[in-house]
């Protein structure tokens, strides 16, 4: 960048100095770099000064510019070059002015050029330098960050790995140890199991093994899905390390500070000494005329009063101990064909032939000496007590406005559905992808306001579906599907289903479902992608549903949210592309049903690999078709 001084403007109007060129390059340097300076004019005029020199707006004890060339041609023109050592420059802008010296010794400037000098950090007492780099924009720890840590811990506690360890311990008597070799004791789970074991019974004969499986699974889900806000949450150092790694905080947080932030985030429940989330506290204030009650239970006439009033009011535990579950987990595991796999196995167990001329499971014969035999017997007997696929399909519509595809769910007529959910959710994921690209560019401050507005919109849509069966159906569906996962993960199924042993599935049930998908010709997509959609989608939606987004206006809440859940969000985007073929990072956001894309991909798979699809048409159909073709040939 250059500028003319007042003296230069006056001189050029009088034509006392010839036209010249003045170059300084490069314009941006680090301390200690060399800057080249060039000055030249072709022909001297009358009284053109001889003494040409440089001046700097920074003060130096010795001139930092060394003249390396000075040539005068036959017409009096000059060509001069300098090397400018910036080691003694102060970081920032440095002005370099070319000019000449008058007869009275004063300096008359002609033109000024500015360079930008970047600083270097030098170790004291050495000549070593440290490279300076830029980082993401730092933020402060917002109040809702502890909630996301709690959701992360709660959903991780419900993982299949923990569930399998719990079942092996309480049903199989296996001693479980942690990574340090210490025995793992499931005190809360075993206590809840003993309590439920006295309450849950089945009316069928020879179904005790299945009853214990059902009771133990219910105890596991009840203990791990709920978070009691009146107890201190067991944050771990790993949670703090993860926070400091994922969030670019101005000040690193420690374990005690995280505990304090969690306590400060919770709000007192009006009408009791309990605490709850700010979102639930908003709902409680809206229903301020309702008293808090324990819920329906058997009262003792001698010790309890107000028996009628106890039947009216808000259940206290729903405010202070909510269950962190999302039905989207069940939806994506249903799309993975988990439920259909169990249906095919139980159908063959009852000697019912599947569709087609040949049943792919014709040789599945499970002898009565195995425990899996009795488990399947109890599972089939209890079918009338499990959720039907149509009932789950209606609730998928109510929660998220998403549909299932298949004969069993035709002609659904939902009374209420979240028609805007897919558009809002996919738009949020698209904005997150754009945000991450900008946030990784350390020269740009990524804007969090679009994310904040999208989070508000999706929060309102989700909470509209937070009614009717929301309180019980997600947990019931989770219990039933986890039971199916555990049954399929039994080692006996290796003998009955031809699985690929060299595929490193993280959970034992996955290769059984994958094998069934191949046998039946249902889908070629890996089961792991469906499972990731369920796990990641649940965490993302829980953080939006239970956050008080409608009350927030600070963009840094959204910035911290996107950074905290980056692994889950980008994992969901990748898994969605693998399952549906739709890239949510593209400029045009896809708003069509996932079932539409799954149906389309299934048709492509059938056309490209027809042999993998079971022909359900009877032999008489093919015989009649062949006869028609023969008649047409004879006529022609």
Coordinates of C-alpha atoms in Angstrom, one line a residue:
X1 CA 0.0 0.0 0.0
X2 CA 1.4 3.5 -1.0
X3 CA 0.4 7.1 -0.5
X4 CA 1.6 10.5 -1.8
X5 CA 2.7 13.1 0.7
X6 CA 1.8 16.8 0.5
X7 CA 5.3 17.7 -0.6
X8 CA 5.2 15.1 -3.4
X9 CA 1.9 16.5 -4.6
X10 CA 3.3 20.0 -4.8
X11 CA 6.5 18.9 -6.5
X12 CA 4.6 16.9 -9.2
X13 CA 2.4 19.9 -9.9
X14 CA 5.5 21.9 -10.6
X15 CA 7.1 19.1 -12.6
X16 CA 10.4 19.6 -10.6
X17 CA 11.0 15.8 -10.2
X18 CA 10.8 13.2 -13.0
X19 CA 8.4 10.3 -12.9
X20 CA 9.7 7.3 -10.9
X21 CA 8.9 3.9 -9.7
X22 CA 9.2 2.8 -6.0
X23 CA 8.7 -0.8 -5.0
X24 CA 8.8 -2.5 -1.6
X25 CA 8.3 -6.3 -1.4
X26 CA 7.1 -8.5 0.2
X27 CA 4.4 -6.5 1.9
X28 CA 4.1 -9.0 4.9
X29 CA 7.1 -10.5 6.6
X30 CA 8.2 -12.0 9.9
X31 CA 10.7 -10.3 12.2
X32 CA 14.2 -11.1 10.8
X33 CA 13.1 -11.5 7.2
X34 CA 14.7 -9.4 4.4
X35 CA 12.7 -6.8 2.5
X36 CA 13.7 -5.7 -1.0
X37 CA 13.4 -1.9 -1.9
X38 CA 13.8 -0.6 -5.5
X39 CA 13.7 3.0 -6.8
X40 CA 14.3 4.2 -10.4
X41 CA 13.7 7.0 -12.9
X42 CA 14.8 7.1 -16.5
X43 CA 15.9 10.7 -17.1
X44 CA 16.9 13.5 -14.8
X45 CA 15.4 17.0 -15.1
X46 CA 17.0 20.4 -14.4
X47 CA 18.0 20.7 -10.7
X48 CA 17.0 17.0 -9.9
X49 CA 18.6 16.3 -6.5
X50 CA 21.5 13.9 -6.3
X51 CA 21.0 12.8 -2.7
X52 CA 18.3 10.1 -2.8
X53 CA 17.6 8.2 0.5
X54 CA 15.2 6.3 2.7
X55 CA 13.5 7.2 6.0
X56 CA 11.5 4.8 8.3
X57 CA 8.7 5.7 10.7
X58 CA 10.3 3.4 13.3
X59 CA 13.4 4.6 15.0
X60 CA 16.7 2.6 14.6
X61 CA 20.1 3.3 16.1
X62 CA 21.7 2.2 12.8
X63 CA 19.9 2.3 9.5
X64 CA 18.5 -1.2 8.8
X65 CA 18.7 -0.7 5.0
X66 CA 21.9 -1.6 3.1
X67 CA 22.3 -0.2 -0.4
X68 CA 23.4 -3.0 -2.8
X69 CA 23.1 -1.2 -6.1
X70 CA 23.3 2.4 -7.4
X71 CA 23.5 2.9 -11.2
X72 CA 23.3 6.2 -13.1
X73 CA 22.7 6.2 -16.9
X74 CA 23.9 8.7 -19.5
X75 CA 20.7 10.8 -19.2
X76 CA 21.1 11.2 -15.5
X77 CA 18.5 8.6 -14.6
X78 CA 19.1 6.4 -11.5
X79 CA 18.4 2.8 -10.5
X80 CA 18.9 2.1 -6.8
X81 CA 18.3 -1.1 -4.7
X82 CA 18.4 -1.7 -0.9
X83 CA 18.0 -4.7 1.4
X84 CA 16.1 -4.0 4.6
X85 CA 16.7 -6.3 7.6
X86 CA 13.6 -6.4 9.8
X87 CA 15.1 -8.1 12.8
X88 CA 15.0 -4.9 14.9
X89 CA 11.5 -3.8 13.7
X90 CA 8.6 -3.6 16.2
X91 CA 5.8 -6.0 15.1
X92 CA 3.1 -4.1 13.2
X93 CA 3.1 -1.6 10.4
X94 CA 6.4 -0.1 9.3
X95 CA 6.5 2.9 6.9
X96 CA 9.3 3.2 4.4
X97 CA 9.6 6.6 2.6
X98 CA 11.8 7.5 -0.4
X99 CA 12.9 11.1 -0.7
X100 CA 15.8 13.4 -1.3
X101 CA 18.0 15.9 0.7
X102 CA 17.7 19.6 0.1
X103 CA 20.7 22.0 0.1
X104 CA 19.7 23.1 3.6
X105 CA 19.9 19.4 4.8
X106 CA 16.2 18.9 5.2
X107 CA 14.6 15.7 3.9
X108 CA 11.9 16.0 1.2
X109 CA 9.6 12.9 0.9
X110 CA 8.4 11.6 -2.4
X111 CA 6.4 8.4 -1.7
X112 CA 5.7 6.1 1.3
X113 CA 5.1 2.3 1.3
X114 CA 4.0 0.3 4.3
X115 CA 4.9 -3.3 5.2
X116 CA 3.4 -5.5 7.9
X117 CA 5.9 -7.1 10.3
X118 CA 4.7 -10.3 12.1
X119 CA 6.3 -11.1 15.4
X120 CA 8.3 -14.1 16.4
X121 CA 8.6 -15.6 19.9
X122 CA 12.3 -16.1 20.8
X123 CA 13.4 -18.3 23.7
X124 CA 15.4 -16.3 26.2
X125 CA 19.1 -16.9 26.0
X126 CA 18.9 -18.8 22.7
X127 CA 18.6 -18.1 19.0
X128 CA 15.8 -20.7 18.6
X129 CA 12.4 -19.5 17.4
X130 CA 8.8 -20.8 18.1
X131 CA 6.4 -20.9 15.2
X132 CA 3.3 -18.9 15.9
X133 CA -0.1 -20.6 14.9
X134 CA -3.7 -19.6 15.2
X135 CA -6.4 -21.5 17.1
X136 CA -10.2 -21.7 17.0
X137 CA -12.1 -18.9 18.5
X138 CA -12.2 -19.4 22.3
X139 CA -15.5 -19.4 24.1
X140 CA -16.6 -19.4 27.7
X141 CA -18.2 -22.5 29.3
X142 CA -22.0 -22.0 28.8
X143 CA -24.4 -23.1 31.5
X144 CA -25.9 -26.0 29.6
X145 CA -22.6 -27.9 28.9
X146 CA -22.9 -30.1 32.0
X147 CA -26.3 -31.3 30.7
X148 CA -24.6 -32.6 27.6
X149 CA -22.0 -34.5 29.7
X150 CA -24.9 -36.1 31.7
X151 CA -26.7 -37.1 28.5
X152 CA -23.5 -38.5 27.0
X153 CA -22.8 -40.6 30.2
X154 CA -26.5 -41.8 30.5
X155 CA -26.7 -43.0 26.9
X156 CA -23.3 -44.6 27.1
X157 CA -24.4 -46.5 30.2
X158 CA -27.2 -48.0 28.0
X159 CA -24.8 -49.4 25.5
X160 CA -25.0 -53.0 24.4
X161 CA -21.5 -53.7 25.9
X162 CA -22.7 -52.7 29.4
X163 CA -26.0 -54.5 28.9
X164 CA -24.2 -57.7 27.9
X165 CA -21.8 -57.5 30.9
X166 CA -24.8 -56.9 33.3
X167 CA -26.7 -59.9 31.8
X168 CA -23.6 -62.2 32.0
X169 CA -23.2 -61.2 35.7
X170 CA -26.7 -61.5 36.9
X171 CA -28.0 -64.4 34.7
X172 CA -24.9 -66.4 33.9
X173 CA -22.9 -65.8 37.2
X174 CA -19.9 -64.5 35.3
X175 CA -17.4 -62.4 37.2
X176 CA -16.9 -59.1 35.3
X177 CA -13.7 -57.1 35.7
X178 CA -12.7 -53.6 34.6
X179 CA -9.6 -52.6 32.7
X180 CA -7.6 -52.5 35.9
X181 CA -8.6 -56.1 36.9
X182 CA -11.1 -55.0 39.6
X183 CA -14.4 -56.8 39.9
X184 CA -17.5 -54.9 38.6
X185 CA -20.4 -55.0 40.9
X186 CA -23.8 -53.9 39.6
X187 CA -25.3 -52.9 42.9
X188 CA -28.1 -50.7 41.6
X189 CA -29.0 -53.1 38.8
X190 CA -29.1 -56.1 41.1
X191 CA -31.2 -54.3 43.7
X192 CA -33.7 -53.2 41.0
X193 CA -33.7 -56.8 39.6
X194 CA -34.5 -58.3 43.0
X195 CA -37.3 -55.8 43.4
X196 CA -38.9 -56.4 40.0
X197 CA -38.4 -60.2 40.3
X198 CA -41.0 -60.2 43.0
X199 CA -43.5 -58.2 40.8
X200 CA -43.2 -59.6 37.2
X201 CA -44.7 -62.9 36.4
X202 CA -45.8 -64.8 33.2
X203 CA -48.9 -67.0 32.8
X204 CA -47.1 -69.6 30.6
X205 CA -45.5 -72.9 31.5
X206 CA -41.8 -73.5 31.3
X207 CA -40.9 -69.8 30.6
X208 CA -38.8 -69.0 33.7
X209 CA -35.6 -68.3 31.7
X210 CA -37.4 -65.8 29.4
X211 CA -39.0 -64.2 32.5
X212 CA -35.6 -63.6 34.1
X213 CA -34.3 -62.2 30.8
X214 CA -37.2 -59.8 30.6
X215 CA -37.0 -58.7 34.3
X216 CA -33.2 -58.2 34.1
X217 CA -33.5 -56.2 30.9
X218 CA -36.1 -53.9 32.5
X219 CA -34.0 -53.4 35.6
X220 CA -31.0 -52.5 33.5
X221 CA -32.9 -49.9 31.4
X222 CA -34.7 -48.4 34.4
X223 CA -31.4 -48.0 36.4
X224 CA -29.3 -46.5 33.5
X225 CA -31.8 -44.4 31.6
X226 CA -32.9 -42.2 34.5
X227 CA -30.8 -39.4 36.1
X228 CA -31.8 -38.3 39.6
X229 CA -31.2 -34.6 39.8
X230 CA -31.3 -34.7 43.6
X231 CA -28.2 -36.8 43.8
X232 CA -24.7 -35.7 43.0
X233 CA -23.9 -36.9 39.4
X234 CA -20.7 -39.0 39.3
X235 CA -18.7 -36.9 36.8
X236 CA -15.3 -38.4 36.0
X237 CA -11.9 -36.9 35.0
X238 CA -12.4 -38.4 31.5
X239 CA -15.5 -36.1 31.2
X240 CA -13.4 -33.1 32.0
X241 CA -10.6 -34.1 29.6
X242 CA -13.1 -34.6 26.8
X243 CA -14.6 -31.2 27.5
X244 CA -11.3 -29.4 27.4
X245 CA -10.3 -31.2 24.2
X246 CA -13.5 -30.6 22.3
X247 CA -14.4 -27.1 23.4
X248 CA -12.0 -24.2 22.8
X249 CA -12.5 -22.6 26.2
X250 CA -10.9 -19.4 27.4
X251 CA -10.2 -21.2 30.7
X252 CA -9.8 -24.9 31.1
X253 CA -12.3 -26.5 33.5
X254 CA -11.6 -29.0 36.3
X255 CA -13.7 -31.7 38.0
X256 CA -14.9 -29.5 40.9
X257 CA -15.9 -26.7 38.6
X258 CA -18.0 -29.1 36.5
X259 CA -19.8 -30.3 39.6
X260 CA -20.5 -26.7 40.6
X261 CA -21.7 -25.8 37.1
X262 CA -24.2 -28.8 37.1
X263 CA -25.6 -27.8 40.5
X264 CA -26.0 -24.1 39.3
X265 CA -27.7 -25.2 36.1
X266 CA -30.5 -27.1 37.8
X267 CA -33.5 -25.2 39.1
X268 CA -35.6 -25.8 42.2
X269 CA -39.0 -27.3 41.6
X270 CA -41.7 -25.0 42.8
X271 CA -43.6 -26.8 45.6
X272 CA -40.8 -29.1 46.7
X273 CA -37.2 -29.1 47.7
X274 CA -36.2 -31.0 44.5
X275 CA -34.3 -29.9 41.5
X276 CA -34.9 -30.3 37.7
X277 CA -33.8 -29.1 34.3
X278 CA -34.5 -25.5 33.3
X279 CA -36.7 -26.8 30.4
X280 CA -38.8 -28.9 32.8
X281 CA -38.9 -26.1 35.3
X282 CA -40.6 -24.0 32.6
X283 CA -43.2 -26.6 32.1
X284 CA -43.7 -26.8 35.9
X285 CA -44.3 -23.1 36.2
X286 CA -46.9 -23.3 33.4
X287 CA -48.7 -26.0 35.4
X288 CA -48.3 -24.1 38.7
X289 CA -51.8 -24.8 39.8
X290 CA -51.0 -28.6 40.0
X291 CA -49.5 -30.1 43.1
X292 CA -46.7 -32.6 43.0
X293 CA -47.6 -36.2 43.9
X294 CA -45.9 -39.6 44.2
X295 CA -48.3 -41.2 41.7
X296 CA -50.9 -44.0 42.3
X297 CA -49.9 -46.5 44.9
X298 CA -51.5 -48.4 47.8
X299 CA -52.1 -46.0 50.7
X300 CA -52.1 -46.9 54.4
X301 CA -55.2 -45.6 56.2
X302 CA -53.2 -45.3 59.5
X303 CA -50.2 -43.4 58.2
X304 CA -51.3 -41.3 55.2
X305 CA -53.8 -38.6 54.7
X306 CA -55.2 -36.6 51.7
X307 CA -55.8 -39.9 49.8
X308 CA -58.0 -38.4 47.2
X309 CA -55.7 -35.5 46.4
X310 CA -52.8 -37.9 45.8
X311 CA -54.6 -39.1 42.6
X312 CA -54.5 -35.6 41.1
X313 CA -51.3 -33.7 40.2
X314 CA -47.9 -34.0 38.5
X315 CA -45.8 -37.0 39.2
X316 CA -42.8 -35.7 41.0
X317 CA -40.4 -38.4 39.6
X318 CA -41.1 -37.3 36.0
X319 CA -39.7 -33.9 36.8
X320 CA -36.7 -34.9 39.0
X321 CA -35.8 -38.2 37.4
X322 CA -36.6 -38.2 33.7
X323 CA -35.5 -41.1 31.4
X324 CA -33.0 -40.0 28.7
X325 CA -34.3 -42.2 25.8
X326 CA -35.2 -41.3 22.2
X327 CA -37.5 -43.5 20.0
X328 CA -35.2 -42.7 17.0
X329 CA -32.9 -45.4 18.4
X330 CA -35.7 -48.0 17.9
X331 CA -36.5 -46.6 14.5
X332 CA -33.1 -47.1 13.0
X333 CA -32.6 -50.5 14.6
X334 CA -36.0 -51.5 13.2
X335 CA -34.8 -50.4 9.8
X336 CA -31.7 -52.5 10.2
X337 CA -34.1 -55.5 10.2
X338 CA -33.4 -56.5 13.8
X339 CA -37.0 -57.1 14.6
X340 CA -37.6 -58.9 11.3
X341 CA -34.7 -61.1 11.9
X342 CA -36.2 -62.3 15.2
X343 CA -39.6 -62.7 13.5
X344 CA -38.0 -65.0 10.8
X345 CA -36.3 -67.1 13.5
X346 CA -39.4 -67.5 15.6
X347 CA -41.5 -68.3 12.6
X348 CA -39.1 -71.1 11.6
X349 CA -39.0 -72.2 15.3
X350 CA -42.8 -72.8 15.1
X351 CA -42.3 -74.7 11.8
X352 CA -44.0 -72.0 9.7
X353 CA -42.5 -71.7 6.2
X354 CA -41.3 -68.4 5.0
X355 CA -42.3 -66.8 1.7
X356 CA -40.9 -68.4 -1.4
X357 CA -40.4 -71.9 -2.7
X358 CA -37.6 -72.6 -0.3
X359 CA -37.2 -71.3 3.2
X360 CA -33.6 -69.9 3.7
X361 CA -33.9 -71.1 7.3
X362 CA -35.1 -74.6 6.4
X363 CA -32.1 -76.2 8.2
X364 CA -32.3 -74.2 11.4
X365 CA -33.0 -76.9 13.9
X366 CA -32.4 -75.9 17.6
X367 CA -32.2 -78.9 19.9
X368 CA -33.9 -78.7 23.3
X369 CA -30.6 -79.2 25.1
X370 CA -29.6 -75.5 24.5
X371 CA -30.8 -72.6 26.7
X372 CA -31.6 -70.7 23.5
X373 CA -34.3 -73.2 22.8
X374 CA -36.2 -72.4 26.0
X375 CA -35.6 -68.6 25.6
X376 CA -37.2 -68.7 22.1
X377 CA -40.2 -70.6 23.5
X378 CA -40.8 -68.0 26.1
X379 CA -40.2 -65.2 23.6
X380 CA -42.9 -66.6 21.3
X381 CA -45.4 -67.2 24.1
X382 CA -45.0 -63.6 25.3
X383 CA -45.7 -62.1 21.8
X384 CA -49.1 -60.7 22.7
X385 CA -47.5 -58.6 25.4
X386 CA -45.0 -56.9 23.1
X387 CA -45.4 -53.8 21.0
X388 CA -46.6 -54.5 17.5
X389 CA -44.8 -53.0 14.5
X390 CA -47.9 -50.9 13.7
X391 CA -48.0 -49.4 17.2
X392 CA -44.3 -48.4 16.9
X393 CA -44.9 -47.0 13.4
X394 CA -47.7 -44.8 14.7
X395 CA -45.4 -43.4 17.4
X396 CA -42.5 -42.8 14.9
X397 CA -45.0 -40.6 13.1
X398 CA -46.0 -38.8 16.3
X399 CA -42.4 -38.2 17.5
X400 CA -40.6 -37.5 14.2
X401 CA -43.0 -37.7 11.3
X402 CA -41.0 -40.6 9.8
X403 CA -42.5 -43.7 8.3
X404 CA -41.8 -47.3 7.9
X405 CA -42.1 -49.1 4.6
X406 CA -43.7 -52.6 4.3
X407 CA -46.8 -54.6 4.1
X408 CA -47.3 -54.6 7.9
X409 CA -47.6 -50.8 8.1
X410 CA -49.8 -50.0 5.1
X411 CA -52.7 -47.7 5.4
X412 CA -51.6 -46.0 8.6
X413 CA -53.8 -43.1 9.6
X414 CA -51.9 -41.1 12.3
X415 CA -54.0 -38.4 14.0
X416 CA -50.9 -36.2 14.6
X417 CA -47.4 -36.2 13.0
X418 CA -44.3 -34.0 13.0
X419 CA -44.3 -33.2 9.3
X420 CA -41.6 -30.5 9.7
X421 CA -39.1 -32.7 11.7
X422 CA -37.1 -34.1 8.8
X423 CA -36.7 -30.7 7.2
X424 CA -35.6 -29.1 10.4
X425 CA -33.3 -31.9 11.5
X426 CA -31.6 -32.2 8.2
X427 CA -31.2 -28.4 7.9
X428 CA -29.6 -28.3 11.3
X429 CA -27.1 -31.1 10.3
X430 CA -26.4 -29.2 7.0
X431 CA -25.6 -26.0 9.0
X432 CA -23.4 -28.0 11.3
X433 CA -21.3 -29.2 8.4
X434 CA -20.9 -25.7 7.1
X435 CA -20.1 -24.5 10.6
X436 CA -17.3 -27.1 11.1
X437 CA -15.7 -26.1 7.8
X438 CA -15.6 -22.4 8.9
X439 CA -14.6 -23.3 12.5
X440 CA -11.6 -25.3 11.3
X441 CA -10.4 -22.2 9.3
X442 CA -8.6 -20.3 12.0
X443 CA -8.7 -17.1 10.0
X444 CA -12.5 -17.1 10.2
X445 CA -14.9 -16.6 13.1
X446 CA -17.7 -19.1 12.4
X447 CA -21.2 -17.6 13.0
X448 CA -23.3 -19.5 15.6
X449 CA -26.6 -17.6 15.1
X450 CA -27.9 -19.8 12.2
X451 CA -27.2 -22.9 14.4
X452 CA -29.0 -21.3 17.4
X453 CA -32.1 -20.5 15.4
X454 CA -32.2 -24.0 13.9
X455 CA -31.8 -25.5 17.4
X456 CA -34.7 -23.4 18.6
X457 CA -36.9 -24.5 15.7
X458 CA -36.1 -28.2 16.2
X459 CA -36.6 -28.0 20.0
X460 CA -40.1 -26.7 19.5
X461 CA -40.9 -29.5 17.0
X462 CA -39.6 -32.2 19.3
X463 CA -41.5 -31.0 22.3
X464 CA -44.7 -31.0 20.4
X465 CA -44.4 -34.8 20.2
X466 CA -43.6 -35.0 23.9
X467 CA -47.0 -36.3 24.8
X468 CA -49.3 -39.4 25.1
X469 CA -47.2 -42.5 24.8
X470 CA -43.8 -40.7 25.0
X471 CA -43.6 -41.5 28.7
X472 CA -43.6 -45.3 28.3
X473 CA -43.4 -46.5 24.7
X474 CA -39.7 -45.5 24.1
X475 CA -38.5 -47.4 27.2
X476 CA -40.7 -50.4 26.4
X477 CA -39.5 -50.5 22.8
X478 CA -35.9 -50.3 24.1
X479 CA -36.3 -53.1 26.5
X480 CA -37.9 -55.4 23.8
X481 CA -35.2 -54.7 21.2
X482 CA -32.3 -55.1 23.7
X483 CA -33.7 -58.5 24.6
X484 CA -33.7 -59.4 20.9
X485 CA -30.1 -58.2 20.6
X486 CA -29.1 -60.3 23.5
X487 CA -30.8 -63.4 22.2
X488 CA -29.2 -63.0 18.8
X489 CA -25.8 -62.5 20.4
X490 CA -26.0 -65.9 22.0
X491 CA -23.1 -68.1 20.8
X492 CA -25.5 -70.9 19.6
X493 CA -26.6 -68.8 16.7
X494 CA -23.1 -69.2 15.1
X495 CA -24.2 -72.8 14.3
X496 CA -27.5 -71.8 12.7
X497 CA -26.7 -68.6 10.8
X498 CA -23.7 -68.5 8.3
X499 CA -21.9 -65.4 9.6
X500 CA -18.7 -63.8 8.4
X501 CA -16.3 -64.2 11.2
X502 CA -13.6 -61.8 9.8
X503 CA -15.9 -58.8 9.9
X504 CA -15.1 -56.8 13.1
X505 CA -18.5 -55.9 14.4
X506 CA -18.4 -54.1 17.7
X507 CA -21.5 -55.9 19.0
X508 CA -22.2 -59.7 18.7
X509 CA -25.8 -59.4 17.5
X510 CA -24.8 -57.5 14.4
X511 CA -23.4 -60.3 12.3
X512 CA -26.5 -62.4 12.9
X513 CA -28.7 -59.6 11.5
X514 CA -26.3 -59.1 8.7
X515 CA -26.4 -62.8 7.8
X516 CA -30.2 -62.8 7.9
X517 CA -30.3 -59.7 5.6
X518 CA -28.1 -61.6 3.1
X519 CA -30.1 -64.9 3.3
X520 CA -33.5 -63.1 2.9
X521 CA -32.2 -60.6 0.3
X522 CA -33.4 -57.6 2.4
X523 CA -30.5 -55.2 2.2
X524 CA -26.8 -55.1 1.4
X525 CA -26.1 -52.1 3.7
X526 CA -24.0 -52.9 6.7
X527 CA -25.9 -53.2 10.0
X528 CA -23.3 -51.0 11.8
X529 CA -24.4 -47.9 9.9
X530 CA -28.0 -48.4 11.1
X531 CA -26.9 -48.9 14.7
X532 CA -24.7 -45.7 14.5
X533 CA -27.7 -43.7 13.2
X534 CA -29.7 -44.9 16.3
X535 CA -27.0 -44.2 18.8
X536 CA -25.8 -40.9 17.4
X537 CA -29.3 -39.7 16.6
X538 CA -30.5 -40.4 20.2
X539 CA -27.7 -38.3 21.8
X540 CA -28.2 -35.4 19.4
X541 CA -32.0 -35.2 19.8
X542 CA -31.9 -35.6 23.6
X543 CA -29.5 -32.6 23.9
X544 CA -32.1 -30.6 21.8
X545 CA -35.2 -31.9 23.5
X546 CA -34.2 -31.3 27.1
X547 CA -32.2 -28.1 26.6
X548 CA -34.0 -24.8 27.3
X549 CA -33.3 -23.6 23.7
X550 CA -36.4 -21.4 23.5
X551 CA -35.0 -19.1 26.2
X552 CA -31.5 -18.8 24.8
X553 CA -30.2 -15.9 22.7
X554 CA -26.4 -16.2 23.0
X555 CA -24.8 -17.7 20.0
X556 CA -22.1 -19.3 22.1
X557 CA -24.6 -21.9 23.4
X558 CA -24.9 -23.1 19.8
X559 CA -21.2 -22.9 19.2
X560 CA -20.4 -25.0 22.2
X561 CA -23.2 -27.5 21.3
X562 CA -21.9 -28.0 17.8
X563 CA -18.3 -28.5 19.1
X564 CA -19.3 -30.8 21.9
X565 CA -21.4 -33.1 19.6
X566 CA -19.2 -33.0 16.6
X567 CA -18.3 -36.7 16.6
X568 CA -22.0 -37.7 16.8
X569 CA -23.2 -35.2 14.2
X570 CA -20.5 -36.0 11.6
X571 CA -21.0 -39.7 12.4
X572 CA -24.7 -39.4 11.8
X573 CA -24.2 -37.6 8.5
X574 CA -21.8 -40.3 7.3
X575 CA -24.0 -43.2 8.4
X576 CA -27.1 -41.5 6.8
X577 CA -25.2 -41.3 3.4
X578 CA -24.2 -45.0 3.7
X579 CA -27.7 -46.1 4.4
X580 CA -29.8 -43.8 2.1
X581 CA -27.2 -42.5 -0.4
X582 CA -28.1 -38.9 0.6
X583 CA -25.3 -36.5 1.4
X584 CA -26.7 -34.0 4.0
X585 CA -23.7 -31.7 3.5
X586 CA -24.8 -30.7 -0.1
X587 CA -26.3 -27.3 -0.6
X588 CA -29.8 -28.7 -1.4
X589 CA -31.1 -30.2 1.8
X590 CA -33.0 -33.5 1.3
X591 CA -36.4 -33.5 3.1
X592 CA -37.8 -36.8 1.9
X593 CA -38.6 -39.8 4.1
X594 CA -35.6 -42.1 4.9
X595 CA -38.0 -45.0 4.1
X596 CA -38.3 -43.6 0.5
X597 CA -34.6 -43.8 0.0
X598 CA -34.4 -47.3 1.6
X599 CA -37.1 -48.5 -0.7
X600 CA -35.4 -47.0 -3.7
X601 CA -32.1 -48.6 -2.8
X602 CA -33.7 -52.0 -2.2
X603 CA -35.2 -51.9 -5.7
X604 CA -31.7 -51.1 -7.1
X605 CA -30.3 -54.1 -5.1
X606 CA -33.0 -56.4 -6.5
X607 CA -32.4 -55.3 -10.1
X608 CA -28.6 -55.7 -9.8
X609 CA -28.7 -58.9 -7.8
X610 CA -31.9 -60.7 -8.5
X611 CA -30.6 -64.0 -7.3
X612 CA -30.3 -62.7 -3.8
X613 CA -34.0 -62.0 -3.7
X614 CA -36.4 -64.8 -2.7
X615 CA -39.1 -65.4 -5.4
X616 CA -42.4 -65.6 -3.5
X617 CA -44.5 -66.6 -6.4
X618 CA -45.9 -70.2 -6.4
X619 CA -44.7 -72.8 -8.9
X620 CA -48.1 -72.8 -10.7
X621 CA -47.5 -69.1 -11.7
X622 CA -44.3 -70.0 -13.6
X623 CA -46.1 -73.1 -15.2
X624 CA -49.0 -71.0 -16.5
X625 CA -46.6 -68.3 -17.7
X626 CA -44.6 -70.9 -19.6
X627 CA -47.7 -72.4 -21.2
X628 CA -48.8 -68.9 -22.4
X629 CA -45.4 -68.3 -24.0
X630 CA -45.6 -71.7 -25.8
X631 CA -49.1 -70.9 -27.2
X632 CA -47.9 -67.5 -28.4
X633 CA -45.0 -69.1 -30.2
X634 CA -47.3 -71.7 -31.9
X635 CA -49.7 -69.0 -33.1
X636 CA -46.9 -67.0 -34.6

